[in-house]
Amino acid sequence: MTSIIPARTAPSRVRPLPRPSGPGSAARTVPAPLAPRARLLPSLAAVYRAQLSRARVARIPLLFVATFQSVGIMVLMRGVVDGGAEARAVVAGSSVLVVAFVALNLLAQYFGQLRAGGGLDHYATLPVPPAAVVLGAAGAYASFTVPGTVFTAITGSVLFQLPMTHLWILVAVIPLSGAALAGLGAALGLLAPRPELATLLGQLGMSAALLLGVLPADRLPGPVGWARDLLPSTYGVEALARSFDADPDWGMIGFFLAICAVVGVLSLAVATWAYRRAAVR
């Protein structure tokens, strides 16, 4: 007769594994290695493409506004300025004003809204260096200024009958002025405690670029001229204005472009510091 009660078996003993002995046994437990840190250039390219695709639809109408504004200023100044150094200053200042409108004004508003809406928390969680975020956004916004700046410079040259032989200098003026103004705009937006204040600072910066860049330097009073020397876009305006001469002084043009490059590096460094400061709060 078979019993339905299962037979009780003796519990089997589990033999423990032998522990490693020796002086190096404690060092055998090694944590898994972390993923490699994202490099600057690939991160910069990724942020640049993302910002460029995001702002393409929203910023193109504003680029038309900036270009129309600069061309309108040149048309108004045509009735006051006949030619000479004043005409060169008006055309150069109006062309760089397109860069100031997009790279300074709009970028200050963007980072101000990004900080107020918590968007910096999203970027802080990404494995990208802070410099890649600032440089990528600044480069994307500065890229939108290229067609408007070129169109304004060509229109102003035709309007004031200036030579267009050396307009290739825009290849250097646009990125250097854009870097300086974009760094300033990003720093203003990140350091402003409220987005409304960031918008106000961006508008004031663009107004300063309008008044101090379009008007001829010899027409400005002494203290206002000192303020003009502190504006990052001034050196891009000076380099572009001197390129309209029949025999340009390339030494001075290179000097102004070098100053613009140094100011651009400093302003982007300040913007990177402001981003780190705002992201950890």
Coordinates of C-alpha atoms in Angstrom, one line a residue:
M1 CA 0.0 0.0 0.0
T2 CA 1.4 3.3 -1.1
S3 CA 1.2 6.2 1.4
I4 CA 0.1 9.6 0.3
I5 CA 2.2 11.3 2.8
P6 CA 5.5 12.3 1.2
A7 CA 8.6 10.9 2.7
R8 CA 10.6 13.4 4.7
T9 CA 14.0 13.7 3.3
A10 CA 17.0 14.9 5.2
P11 CA 17.9 18.4 4.3
S12 CA 21.0 18.7 2.2
R13 CA 23.8 20.8 3.4
V14 CA 25.1 23.5 1.1
R15 CA 28.8 23.6 1.2
P16 CA 30.0 27.2 1.2
L17 CA 32.4 28.3 -1.4
P18 CA 35.9 28.7 -0.3
R19 CA 36.7 32.3 0.4
P20 CA 39.8 33.7 -1.3
S21 CA 42.6 34.2 1.0
G22 CA 45.7 36.3 0.7
P23 CA 46.6 40.0 0.8
G24 CA 44.9 40.8 -2.5
S25 CA 41.6 39.2 -1.9
A26 CA 39.9 42.4 -0.8
A27 CA 40.8 44.2 -4.0
R28 CA 39.1 41.6 -6.2
T29 CA 35.7 43.2 -5.9
V30 CA 35.9 46.0 -8.5
P31 CA 32.8 48.2 -9.3
A32 CA 31.6 48.3 -12.9
P33 CA 33.2 51.1 -14.9
L34 CA 31.1 54.1 -15.7
A35 CA 30.2 55.1 -19.2
P36 CA 32.8 57.5 -20.8
R37 CA 32.1 61.2 -20.4
A38 CA 30.7 62.9 -23.5
R39 CA 33.2 64.9 -25.4
L40 CA 32.8 68.6 -26.1
L41 CA 32.7 68.5 -29.9
P42 CA 30.2 65.7 -30.4
S43 CA 28.0 67.3 -27.6
L44 CA 28.3 70.7 -29.2
A45 CA 27.3 69.3 -32.6
A46 CA 24.3 67.5 -31.1
V47 CA 23.1 70.6 -29.2
Y48 CA 23.6 72.8 -32.3
R49 CA 21.5 70.6 -34.5
A50 CA 18.8 70.3 -31.9
Q51 CA 18.6 74.1 -31.4
L52 CA 18.8 74.8 -35.1
S53 CA 15.8 72.5 -35.9
R54 CA 13.9 73.8 -32.9
A55 CA 14.3 77.5 -33.8
R56 CA 14.0 77.2 -37.5
V57 CA 10.3 77.8 -37.7
A58 CA 10.0 80.2 -34.8
R59 CA 13.0 82.4 -35.6
I60 CA 12.7 82.9 -39.4
P61 CA 9.9 85.4 -39.2
L62 CA 11.9 87.3 -36.6
L63 CA 14.9 87.3 -38.9
F64 CA 12.7 89.0 -41.5
V65 CA 11.8 91.6 -38.9
A66 CA 15.4 92.2 -38.0
T67 CA 16.4 92.6 -41.7
F68 CA 13.5 94.9 -42.5
Q69 CA 14.4 97.0 -39.5
S70 CA 18.0 97.4 -40.5
V71 CA 17.1 98.2 -44.1
G72 CA 14.5 100.7 -42.9
I73 CA 17.2 102.4 -40.8
M74 CA 19.5 102.8 -43.8
V75 CA 16.7 104.2 -45.9
L76 CA 16.0 106.8 -43.2
M77 CA 19.7 107.7 -42.9
R78 CA 20.0 108.0 -46.6
G79 CA 18.2 111.4 -46.4
V80 CA 20.7 112.6 -43.8
V81 CA 24.0 111.0 -44.9
D82 CA 25.3 111.5 -48.4
G83 CA 28.5 109.4 -48.4
G84 CA 32.0 109.1 -47.1
A85 CA 32.9 107.7 -43.7
E86 CA 29.4 108.3 -42.3
A87 CA 27.8 106.2 -45.0
R88 CA 30.2 103.4 -44.3
A89 CA 29.4 103.6 -40.6
V90 CA 25.7 103.4 -41.3
V91 CA 25.9 100.4 -43.6
A92 CA 28.3 98.5 -41.3
G93 CA 26.3 99.3 -38.2
S94 CA 23.0 98.3 -39.8
S95 CA 24.4 95.0 -41.0
V96 CA 25.8 94.1 -37.5
L97 CA 22.5 95.2 -36.0
V98 CA 20.9 92.1 -37.5
V99 CA 23.3 90.0 -35.5
A100 CA 22.5 92.0 -32.4
F101 CA 18.8 91.5 -32.8
V102 CA 19.0 87.7 -33.1
A103 CA 22.1 86.8 -31.2
L104 CA 21.8 89.2 -28.3
N105 CA 18.1 90.1 -27.9
L106 CA 16.5 86.8 -28.8
L107 CA 19.1 84.6 -27.0
A108 CA 18.7 86.6 -23.8
Q109 CA 14.9 86.0 -23.9
Y110 CA 15.4 82.3 -24.7
F111 CA 17.7 81.6 -21.8
G112 CA 15.6 83.8 -19.5
Q113 CA 12.5 81.7 -20.3
L114 CA 14.5 78.5 -20.1
R115 CA 15.7 79.3 -16.6
A116 CA 12.2 80.4 -15.4
G117 CA 10.5 77.3 -16.9
G118 CA 12.9 74.7 -15.5
G119 CA 14.4 73.9 -18.9
L120 CA 17.9 74.1 -17.4
D121 CA 17.1 71.0 -15.3
H122 CA 16.6 69.1 -18.5
Y123 CA 20.0 70.1 -19.8
A124 CA 21.6 69.5 -16.4
T125 CA 20.6 65.8 -16.6
L126 CA 22.2 65.3 -20.0
P127 CA 25.7 64.0 -20.1
V128 CA 27.0 67.0 -22.0
P129 CA 29.5 69.7 -20.8
P130 CA 28.0 73.0 -19.9
A131 CA 30.1 74.7 -22.6
A132 CA 28.4 72.6 -25.2
V133 CA 24.9 73.8 -24.2
V134 CA 25.9 77.5 -24.3
L135 CA 28.0 77.2 -27.5
G136 CA 25.4 75.1 -29.3
A137 CA 22.6 77.5 -28.6
A138 CA 24.7 80.6 -29.3
G139 CA 25.9 79.1 -32.6
A140 CA 22.4 78.1 -33.7
Y141 CA 21.0 81.6 -33.0
A142 CA 24.0 83.3 -34.7
S143 CA 23.5 81.1 -37.8
F144 CA 20.2 82.7 -38.5
T145 CA 21.8 86.1 -38.9
V146 CA 23.8 85.1 -42.0
P147 CA 21.3 85.7 -44.7
G148 CA 19.9 88.9 -43.2
T149 CA 23.3 90.4 -42.6
V150 CA 24.5 89.6 -46.1
F151 CA 21.3 91.0 -47.6
T152 CA 21.6 94.2 -45.5
A153 CA 25.2 94.8 -46.4
I154 CA 24.5 94.4 -50.1
T155 CA 21.4 96.6 -50.0
G156 CA 23.3 99.3 -48.1
S157 CA 26.2 99.1 -50.5
V158 CA 23.8 99.7 -53.4
L159 CA 21.9 102.4 -51.6
F160 CA 25.0 104.4 -50.6
Q161 CA 27.0 103.5 -53.7
L162 CA 29.8 101.7 -51.7
P163 CA 32.1 99.1 -53.3
M164 CA 31.2 95.5 -52.7
T165 CA 34.7 94.1 -53.5
H166 CA 35.6 93.3 -49.9
L167 CA 32.2 92.1 -48.6
W168 CA 33.8 88.7 -48.2
I169 CA 35.0 90.1 -44.8
L170 CA 31.5 89.2 -43.6
V171 CA 32.8 85.6 -43.4
A172 CA 34.8 86.8 -40.4
V173 CA 32.6 89.6 -39.1
I174 CA 29.4 87.5 -38.7
P175 CA 30.8 84.6 -36.6
L176 CA 33.1 86.8 -34.4
S177 CA 30.4 89.4 -33.8
G178 CA 27.8 86.7 -33.4
A179 CA 29.9 84.9 -30.8
A180 CA 30.5 88.1 -28.8
L181 CA 26.9 89.2 -28.9
A182 CA 25.5 85.7 -28.3
G183 CA 27.7 85.2 -25.3
L184 CA 26.5 88.5 -23.9
G185 CA 22.9 87.6 -24.6
A186 CA 23.2 84.2 -23.0
A187 CA 24.9 85.7 -19.9
L188 CA 22.1 88.3 -19.5
G189 CA 19.4 85.7 -19.8
L190 CA 21.0 83.3 -17.3
L191 CA 21.9 86.0 -14.7
A192 CA 18.6 87.8 -14.8
P193 CA 16.4 86.7 -11.9
R194 CA 13.2 86.9 -13.9
P195 CA 12.4 86.4 -17.6
E196 CA 10.9 89.8 -17.8
L197 CA 14.2 91.3 -16.8
A198 CA 16.1 89.2 -19.3
T199 CA 13.8 90.5 -22.0
L200 CA 14.4 94.1 -20.9
L201 CA 18.2 93.6 -20.8
G202 CA 18.1 92.1 -24.3
Q203 CA 16.1 95.0 -25.6
L204 CA 18.5 97.5 -24.0
G205 CA 21.5 95.7 -25.5
M206 CA 20.0 95.8 -29.0
S207 CA 19.1 99.5 -28.6
A208 CA 22.7 100.1 -27.6
A209 CA 23.9 98.3 -30.7
L210 CA 21.5 100.4 -32.7
L211 CA 22.4 103.8 -31.3
L212 CA 26.1 103.2 -30.8
G213 CA 26.7 101.1 -33.9
V214 CA 24.7 102.9 -36.7
L215 CA 25.6 106.5 -35.7
P216 CA 29.1 107.6 -36.8
A217 CA 31.6 107.6 -34.0
D218 CA 32.7 111.2 -34.5
R219 CA 29.2 112.4 -34.0
L220 CA 28.9 110.9 -30.5
P221 CA 29.8 112.8 -27.3
G222 CA 32.8 111.7 -25.2
P223 CA 31.1 109.6 -22.5
V224 CA 28.9 107.9 -25.1
G225 CA 31.9 107.1 -27.2
W226 CA 33.4 105.3 -24.2
A227 CA 30.3 103.2 -23.9
R228 CA 30.6 102.4 -27.6
D229 CA 34.1 101.0 -27.0
L230 CA 32.6 98.6 -24.4
L231 CA 30.0 97.2 -26.7
P232 CA 31.2 93.9 -28.3
S233 CA 29.7 94.6 -31.7
T234 CA 31.6 97.9 -32.1
Y235 CA 34.8 96.1 -33.3
G236 CA 32.9 94.1 -35.9
V237 CA 31.3 97.3 -37.1
E238 CA 34.7 99.0 -37.4
A239 CA 36.2 96.1 -39.3
L240 CA 33.3 96.0 -41.8
A241 CA 33.2 99.8 -42.2
R242 CA 36.9 100.0 -43.0
S243 CA 36.5 97.3 -45.7
F244 CA 34.5 99.7 -47.8
D245 CA 37.6 101.9 -48.3
A246 CA 39.2 102.0 -51.7
D247 CA 42.5 100.8 -50.1
P248 CA 41.5 99.1 -46.9
D249 CA 43.9 99.1 -44.0
W250 CA 44.0 95.3 -43.4
G251 CA 46.2 95.7 -40.4
M252 CA 43.6 97.7 -38.5
I253 CA 40.8 95.4 -39.8
G254 CA 42.7 92.4 -38.4
F255 CA 43.2 94.2 -35.2
F256 CA 39.5 94.9 -34.7
L257 CA 38.6 91.3 -35.6
A258 CA 41.2 90.1 -33.1
I259 CA 39.6 92.2 -30.4
C260 CA 36.2 90.9 -31.4
A261 CA 37.5 87.3 -31.1
V262 CA 38.9 88.0 -27.6
V263 CA 35.6 89.6 -26.5
G264 CA 33.7 86.6 -27.9
V265 CA 35.8 84.1 -26.0
L266 CA 35.4 86.1 -22.8
S267 CA 31.6 86.6 -23.2
L268 CA 31.1 82.9 -23.9
A269 CA 33.2 81.9 -20.9
V270 CA 31.0 84.2 -18.7
A271 CA 27.9 82.7 -20.2
T272 CA 29.2 79.2 -19.4
W273 CA 29.9 80.2 -15.8
A274 CA 26.4 81.7 -15.6
Y275 CA 24.9 78.5 -17.0
R276 CA 26.6 76.4 -14.3
R277 CA 25.5 78.8 -11.6
A278 CA 21.9 78.8 -12.8
A279 CA 21.8 75.0 -13.3
V280 CA 22.8 74.1 -9.7
R281 CA 20.2 76.4 -8.1

